[in-house]
Tab-separated table of C-alpha atoms in Angstrom:
chain	number	residue	atom	x	y	z
A	136	MET	CA	97.239	124.265	84.091
A	137	PHE	CA	101.522	124.164	82.192
A	138	ARG	CA	101.000	126.848	80.450
A	139	PHE	CA	99.757	128.839	83.810
A	140	LEU	CA	101.758	127.411	86.191
A	141	LEU	CA	105.007	128.440	83.904
A	142	ARG	CA	103.478	131.880	83.161
A	143	LYS	CA	102.990	132.404	87.334
A	144	LEU	CA	106.792	130.679	87.941
A	145	PHE	CA	108.335	133.114	85.688
A	146	TYR	CA	106.618	136.226	86.958
A	147	GLY	CA	107.916	134.917	90.410
A	148	LEU	CA	110.898	135.432	88.761
A	149	LEU	CA	110.801	138.590	88.033
A	150	VAL	CA	109.963	139.187	91.097
A	151	LEU	CA	113.089	137.118	92.385
A	152	ALA	CA	115.802	139.842	90.257
A	153	GLY	CA	113.847	142.511	91.650
A	154	VAL	CA	114.562	141.254	95.421
A	155	VAL	CA	118.593	140.557	94.051
A	156	ALA	CA	119.240	143.627	92.553
A	157	LEU	CA	117.459	144.691	95.457
A	158	VAL	CA	118.293	143.670	98.331
A	159	PHE	CA	122.912	144.071	96.444
A	160	PHE	CA	122.233	147.566	96.556
A	161	LEU	CA	120.848	148.542	99.763
A	162	PHE	CA	122.833	147.492	101.682
A	163	GLN	CA	125.972	148.498	99.901
A	164	GLY	CA	128.150	151.046	102.152
A	165	PHE	CA	127.262	150.174	105.101
A	166	GLY	CA	130.417	149.357	107.194
A	167	ASP	CA	133.857	148.367	104.764
A	168	PRO	CA	133.081	144.432	104.378
A	169	ALA	CA	136.686	143.900	104.803
A	170	ARG	CA	137.709	145.374	107.678
A	171	LEU	CA	134.301	142.915	108.761
A	172	VAL	CA	135.555	140.380	107.988
A	173	LEU	CA	139.441	141.077	109.319
A	174	GLY	CA	138.259	142.874	112.468
A	175	GLN	CA	139.931	145.563	114.205
A	176	THR	CA	143.665	143.397	113.749
A	177	GLY	CA	144.220	143.156	109.794
A	178	ASP	CA	146.495	146.048	108.408
A	179	SER	CA	146.226	147.222	105.045
A	180	ALA	CA	147.905	144.862	102.534
A	181	THR	CA	145.735	142.452	104.433
A	182	ILE	CA	142.503	144.725	103.818
A	183	ASN	CA	144.031	145.364	100.308
A	184	ASN	CA	143.849	141.572	99.530
A	185	VAL	CA	140.488	140.996	100.547
A	186	ARG	CA	138.658	143.534	99.164
A	187	ARG	CA	140.341	141.858	96.259
A	188	ASP	CA	139.007	138.336	96.916
A	189	LEU	CA	135.661	139.881	97.665
A	190	ALA	CA	135.618	141.946	94.062
A	191	LEU	CA	135.322	144.817	96.386
A	192	ASP	CA	137.944	147.055	93.790
A	193	GLN	CA	135.627	146.763	91.153
A	194	PRO	CA	133.253	149.887	89.639
A	195	LYS	CA	129.282	148.599	91.541
A	196	TRP	CA	127.897	147.206	88.370
A	197	LYS	CA	130.158	144.919	88.456
A	198	GLN	CA	130.099	143.752	91.865
A	199	PHE	CA	126.794	143.179	91.340
A	200	VAL	CA	127.318	141.305	88.045
A	201	LEU	CA	129.916	138.609	90.355
A	202	TYR	CA	126.647	138.321	92.951
A	203	VAL	CA	124.114	137.496	90.249
A	204	ASN	CA	126.875	135.167	88.931
A	205	ASP	CA	126.968	133.575	92.310
A	206	VAL	CA	122.467	133.652	93.004
A	207	SER	CA	121.576	132.513	89.943
A	208	PRO	CA	121.570	128.344	89.248
A	209	VAL	CA	123.014	129.036	85.774
A	210	SER	CA	126.866	130.551	86.048
A	211	VAL	CA	130.325	130.774	84.344
A	212	TYR	CA	133.408	130.600	86.965
A	213	PRO	CA	136.790	130.353	86.564
A	214	ALA	CA	138.317	126.684	86.024
A	215	GLU	CA	140.242	127.792	90.213
A	216	GLN	CA	137.260	129.567	91.445
A	217	VAL	CA	135.153	127.212	91.089
A	218	GLN	CA	137.090	124.888	93.270
A	219	ARG	CA	138.165	127.864	95.970
A	220	LEU	CA	134.595	128.230	96.231
A	221	GLN	CA	133.282	124.028	95.920
A	222	LEU	CA	130.717	124.909	94.114
A	223	LYS	CA	128.133	122.299	94.097
A	224	GLY	CA	126.101	121.438	90.637
A	225	PHE	CA	126.996	120.055	87.304
A	226	ALA	CA	130.051	121.969	85.793
A	227	ILE	CA	131.265	121.378	82.104
A	228	GLY	CA	134.076	123.502	80.240
A	229	GLY	CA	137.827	123.734	80.261
A	230	LYS	CA	139.414	126.799	81.884
A	231	THR	CA	136.094	128.651	81.938
A	232	LYS	CA	133.344	126.844	83.601
A	233	PHE	CA	129.928	126.509	82.275
A	234	MET	CA	127.620	125.876	85.817
A	235	ILE	CA	124.322	125.093	86.960
A	236	LYS	CA	124.584	124.912	91.091
A	237	LEU	CA	122.224	125.656	93.656
A	238	PRO	CA	122.844	129.299	94.488
A	239	TYR	CA	125.697	130.601	95.864
A	240	LEU	CA	124.752	133.252	98.635
A	241	ARG	CA	128.297	134.049	99.624
A	242	ARG	CA	130.191	133.495	103.078
A	243	SER	CA	129.661	134.697	107.177
A	244	TYR	CA	131.639	138.131	107.694
A	245	GLN	CA	131.555	136.143	111.761
A	246	SER	CA	131.883	132.502	111.374
A	247	LYS	CA	133.075	131.684	107.744
A	248	ARG	CA	130.847	129.347	106.984
A	249	GLU	CA	128.597	129.377	103.679
A	250	VAL	CA	125.735	131.430	104.408
A	251	SER	CA	123.670	128.508	102.998
A	252	ASP	CA	124.219	126.303	105.291
A	253	VAL	CA	124.285	128.959	108.438
A	254	LEU	CA	120.347	128.799	106.743
A	255	LEU	CA	119.643	125.452	106.736
A	256	GLU	CA	120.605	124.865	110.361
A	257	ALA	CA	118.181	127.454	111.162
A	258	LEU	CA	114.977	126.928	108.845
A	259	PRO	CA	113.569	123.545	110.148
A	260	GLY	CA	113.213	125.470	113.610
A	261	THR	CA	111.116	128.378	111.385
A	262	ILE	CA	108.758	126.037	109.428
A	263	ILE	CA	108.271	124.126	112.431
A	264	LEU	CA	107.120	127.638	114.392
A	265	ALA	CA	105.416	129.180	111.522
A	266	PHE	CA	103.384	125.873	110.696
A	267	ALA	CA	101.832	125.244	113.648
A	268	ALA	CA	101.431	128.714	114.585
A	269	MET	CA	99.030	128.334	111.284
A	270	LEU	CA	98.433	124.993	112.041
A	271	PHE	CA	97.015	126.926	115.641
A	272	ALA	CA	94.739	130.034	113.479
A	273	THR	CA	93.345	127.729	110.762
A	274	ILE	CA	91.997	125.224	112.850
A	275	LEU	CA	90.122	127.525	115.257
A	276	GLY	CA	90.310	130.564	113.297
A	277	VAL	CA	87.491	128.694	110.992
A	278	LEU	CA	85.520	127.225	113.587
A	279	LEU	CA	85.302	130.797	114.928
A	280	GLY	CA	84.155	131.834	111.848
A	281	VAL	CA	81.899	129.344	111.065
A	282	LEU	CA	80.325	129.686	114.944
A	283	ALA	CA	80.440	133.870	115.057
A	284	ALA	CA	78.894	133.609	110.986
A	285	VAL	CA	76.187	130.836	112.382
A	286	LYS	CA	75.372	132.426	115.383
A	287	GLN	CA	75.145	135.701	113.613
A	288	GLY	CA	73.631	138.552	115.756
A	289	THR	CA	74.398	136.938	118.754
A	290	TRP	CA	76.937	137.641	121.944
A	291	MET	CA	79.351	134.722	120.345
A	292	ASP	CA	79.044	136.273	117.165
A	293	THR	CA	80.623	139.972	117.938
A	294	GLY	CA	82.270	138.170	121.178
A	295	SER	CA	84.607	136.847	118.590
A	296	VAL	CA	84.489	140.024	115.432
A	297	PHE	CA	85.874	142.132	119.262
A	298	ALA	CA	88.410	139.435	119.713
A	299	SER	CA	89.301	140.002	116.521
A	300	VAL	CA	89.249	142.745	116.191
A	301	LEU	CA	92.086	142.925	119.483
A	302	GLY	CA	93.743	140.010	117.534
A	303	ILE	CA	94.785	142.428	114.424
A	304	SER	CA	95.309	145.646	116.096
A	305	ALA	CA	98.276	144.250	118.626
A	306	PRO	CA	102.402	144.052	117.479
A	307	SER	CA	103.402	140.931	117.742
A	308	PHE	CA	105.985	141.840	119.150
A	309	PHE	CA	103.972	144.035	122.481
A	310	MET	CA	102.664	140.295	122.257
A	311	GLY	CA	105.912	137.999	121.983
A	312	ILE	CA	106.318	140.439	125.396
A	313	LEU	CA	102.926	139.812	126.772
A	314	LEU	CA	102.367	136.249	126.543
A	315	ALA	CA	106.396	135.090	128.456
A	316	TYR	CA	106.614	137.959	131.050
A	317	ILE	CA	102.581	136.017	132.213
A	318	PHE	CA	103.737	132.393	131.439
A	319	GLY	CA	106.301	132.053	131.606
A	320	PHE	CA	107.937	134.068	134.183
A	321	VAL	CA	104.467	135.031	136.563
A	322	LEU	CA	102.406	131.975	136.040
A	323	ASN	CA	105.736	129.621	135.238
A	324	ARG	CA	104.393	127.497	138.380
A	325	TYR	CA	101.786	126.175	136.218
A	326	THR	CA	102.428	126.256	133.390
A	327	GLY	CA	105.341	124.433	132.493
A	328	LEU	CA	106.235	127.732	130.283
A	329	HIS	CA	109.857	128.844	130.063
A	330	MET	CA	110.128	132.663	128.208
A	331	THR	CA	112.866	131.190	125.849
A	332	GLY	CA	114.159	128.846	124.388
A	333	SER	CA	114.481	126.038	121.209
A	334	LEU	CA	112.892	123.568	120.386
A	335	PHE	CA	116.200	121.204	121.644
A	336	ASP	CA	118.208	122.637	124.453
A	337	VAL	CA	121.648	120.634	124.678
A	338	ASP	CA	122.146	119.253	127.870
A	339	ALA	CA	126.449	119.029	128.878
A	340	PHE	CA	124.785	114.703	130.306
A	341	ALA	CA	122.020	114.068	128.857
A	342	GLY	CA	123.112	115.668	125.104
A	343	SER	CA	120.209	117.457	123.146
A	344	GLN	CA	116.880	117.258	124.017
A	345	LEU	CA	113.344	118.000	122.355
A	346	LYS	CA	111.566	120.535	124.377
A	347	LEU	CA	107.931	120.934	123.060
A	348	GLN	CA	107.041	122.893	125.346
A	349	ASN	CA	109.331	126.198	124.187
A	350	LEU	CA	106.908	125.509	121.091
A	351	VAL	CA	103.555	127.314	122.434
A	352	LEU	CA	104.578	130.610	123.518
A	353	PRO	CA	105.745	131.492	119.775
A	354	ALA	CA	103.542	129.336	118.162
A	355	LEU	CA	100.706	131.336	120.268
A	356	THR	CA	101.749	135.240	119.822
A	357	LEU	CA	103.030	134.154	116.717
A	358	GLY	CA	99.459	132.669	114.993
A	359	ILE	CA	97.308	135.414	117.425
A	360	ARG	CA	96.852	137.605	113.558
A	361	PRO	CA	96.725	135.259	110.907
A	362	LEU	CA	93.978	133.849	113.374
A	363	ALA	CA	91.859	137.295	113.369
A	364	ILE	CA	91.934	137.307	109.422
A	365	ILE	CA	91.035	133.794	109.176
A	366	THR	CA	87.732	134.757	111.536
A	367	GLN	CA	87.191	137.707	110.096
A	368	LEU	CA	87.883	136.216	106.314
A	369	THR	CA	85.459	133.235	107.280
A	370	ARG	CA	82.078	134.667	108.796
A	371	SER	CA	81.678	137.832	105.568
A	372	ALA	CA	82.433	134.248	103.121
A	373	MET	CA	80.333	131.801	105.671
A	374	LEU	CA	78.049	134.944	105.690
A	375	ASP	CA	77.509	135.159	101.492
A	376	VAL	CA	76.578	131.328	101.148
A	377	LEU	CA	74.628	130.929	103.575
A	378	ASP	CA	72.196	133.062	102.043
A	379	GLN	CA	71.925	131.137	98.891
A	380	ASP	CA	69.853	129.478	96.955
A	381	TYR	CA	71.128	126.474	97.211
A	382	ILE	CA	71.518	126.013	100.598
A	383	ARG	CA	67.699	127.093	101.431
A	384	THR	CA	67.020	124.179	98.672
A	385	ALA	CA	69.349	122.027	100.702
A	386	TYR	CA	67.005	122.778	103.494
A	387	ALA	CA	63.970	122.172	101.869
A	388	LYS	CA	65.078	118.846	101.049
A	389	GLY	CA	65.910	118.010	104.492
A	390	LEU	CA	69.411	117.778	105.299
A	391	GLY	CA	71.124	117.564	108.281
A	392	ARG	CA	71.943	121.598	110.258
A	393	ARG	CA	76.125	120.345	110.383
A	394	ALA	CA	76.072	119.041	107.047
A	395	ILE	CA	75.028	121.576	105.266
A	396	ILE	CA	77.166	123.970	107.560
A	397	PHE	CA	80.668	121.218	106.625
A	398	ARG	CA	79.967	119.767	103.525
A	399	HIS	CA	78.718	122.378	101.578
A	400	ALA	CA	78.880	125.871	103.078
A	401	LEU	CA	82.410	125.909	104.517
A	402	ARG	CA	83.561	124.804	101.373
A	403	ASN	CA	82.309	127.088	98.979
A	404	ALA	CA	83.306	129.161	101.367
A	405	LEU	CA	86.815	128.407	101.439
A	406	ASN	CA	88.845	130.774	98.073
A	407	PRO	CA	89.319	133.664	100.379
A	408	VAL	CA	90.570	131.938	103.305
A	409	VAL	CA	92.504	130.091	101.768
A	410	THR	CA	94.431	132.874	100.283
A	411	ALA	CA	94.880	134.318	103.327
A	412	ILE	CA	96.222	131.750	105.097
A	413	THR	CA	98.926	130.349	101.628
A	414	GLY	CA	99.557	133.792	102.086
A	415	TRP	CA	100.403	134.146	105.963
A	416	PHE	CA	101.907	131.490	106.003
A	417	ALA	CA	104.742	133.535	104.060
A	418	GLU	CA	104.857	135.853	105.964
A	419	LEU	CA	105.177	133.806	108.969
A	420	LEU	CA	107.899	132.860	107.538
A	421	ALA	CA	109.055	136.533	107.935
A	422	GLY	CA	107.325	138.336	110.732
A	423	ALA	CA	108.779	135.522	112.783
A	424	PHE	CA	112.190	137.373	112.589
A	425	PHE	CA	110.933	139.494	115.997
A	426	VAL	CA	109.300	136.982	117.788
A	427	GLU	CA	112.240	134.451	117.317
A	428	TYR	CA	114.053	136.874	118.981
A	429	ILE	CA	112.157	137.910	121.698
A	430	PHE	CA	111.611	134.494	122.242
A	431	GLY	CA	115.976	132.530	121.812
A	432	TRP	CA	113.455	130.059	119.003
A	433	LYS	CA	116.162	129.612	116.876
A	434	GLY	CA	115.180	129.908	112.650
A	435	ILE	CA	116.221	132.272	110.338
A	436	GLY	CA	115.075	135.216	112.636
A	437	LYS	CA	116.407	135.392	115.651
A	438	VAL	CA	120.101	134.499	113.032
A	439	THR	CA	118.834	137.015	110.813
A	440	VAL	CA	118.671	139.471	113.690
A	441	ASP	CA	122.177	138.545	115.041
A	442	ALA	CA	123.585	139.169	111.564
A	443	LEU	CA	122.649	142.781	111.943
A	444	GLU	CA	123.682	142.967	114.835
A	445	LYS	CA	126.966	141.875	113.840
A	446	LEU	CA	127.320	143.623	110.145
A	447	ASP	CA	126.960	140.376	108.906
A	448	PHE	CA	125.587	141.856	105.447
A	449	PRO	CA	126.115	138.761	103.903
A	450	VAL	CA	123.954	136.074	106.277
A	451	VAL	CA	121.178	139.273	105.868
A	452	MET	CA	121.361	139.169	102.188
A	453	GLY	CA	120.740	135.296	102.540
A	454	SER	CA	117.998	135.231	103.831
A	455	VAL	CA	115.820	137.815	102.016
A	456	LEU	CA	116.462	135.728	99.169
A	457	VAL	CA	114.918	132.456	100.921
A	458	THR	CA	112.221	134.483	102.647
A	459	ALA	CA	111.404	136.355	99.339
A	460	ALA	CA	111.822	132.021	97.312
A	461	PHE	CA	109.112	131.128	100.027
A	462	PHE	CA	106.769	133.857	98.920
A	463	ILE	CA	107.057	132.268	95.622
A	464	VAL	CA	106.641	129.027	96.035
A	465	VAL	CA	104.046	129.541	98.484
A	466	ASN	CA	101.711	131.672	96.023
A	467	LEU	CA	102.392	129.799	93.391
A	468	LEU	CA	99.956	126.417	95.497
A	469	ALA	CA	97.719	128.554	96.293
A	470	ASP	CA	96.821	129.271	92.397
A	471	VAL	CA	96.471	125.189	92.658
A	472	LEU	CA	95.091	124.949	95.109
A	473	TYR	CA	92.573	126.454	94.149
A	474	GLY	CA	91.461	124.735	91.506
A	475	VAL	CA	91.144	121.983	93.706
A	476	ILE	CA	89.499	123.419	96.553
A	477	ASP	CA	86.757	124.901	94.214
A	478	PRO	CA	86.033	123.409	90.657
A	479	ARG	CA	84.268	125.970	89.750
A	480	VAL	CA	87.308	127.476	89.321
A	481	ARG	CA	90.203	127.826	86.352
A	482	VAL	CA	93.490	128.130	86.017
A	483	ARG	CA	94.225	129.649	81.856
């Protein structure tokens, strides 16, 4: 098990290294970072100083090496740069420091804040939204899938399959606009929901207030597609399992139908569902970008879209790296969960 986890972690680090290279070269050449930092008021001498400070006067290969050194947890820095950048970690050495540190994602061009602070401030909102959407999709999707399999050939089966096809086909940004308009505007008097809003609203007199109702519409929008996928997968897996000999044996022994379906059949049908759940949870963290923007939900997605509009590339690059890291961690957890859910699965 330990060797398996090390191997998967090594592959994940290779993927992350590829993402680092991709995001660096992808955002090279879009605007002048020195001009973006200073705005339109900087003179040529100040711009040259900023370019020197950001190492933009160096060849591209050296800029890439410096970027990898920044985002890597194991790095080498001049001693004065460690103090100037306020790097967090353990350092040894004299004029040149060898460091084990938290990845340094650099600073925002617009706010001058560290990108890690900007993303950490927005990350809880995205995680809460993705978790709520996945919880809604998992519970309802598994129940609908089991119902469709048990009632195969009836209107319940046909209706659930038809609804899941619609859910897969509908783009999230379209469903977001539709749900926001219907339930947040037209039916606002009855639903009490708003078209936009974050988890916490700041009031000048009452301070920060928790607004759970603002979570409903973005979570529903984000959960529609994984709900459709989970329903289809659960139905297909349940149909395969219900046709097995041990299920017929359980019926012959007189076990109740509910116990057979939920205790025996469903558990053995969950492996493909777990794959979908873990994969979609990681994807929701990335796919929440436009949903957060539509509903004004404060999370990494909205922060990233705002940064793209302002050409604030360090924030965008940091967001992509954080999202990729989540994909790797969630997929690693999925592999571990297989062995927990189904003892027949053995990791080597």
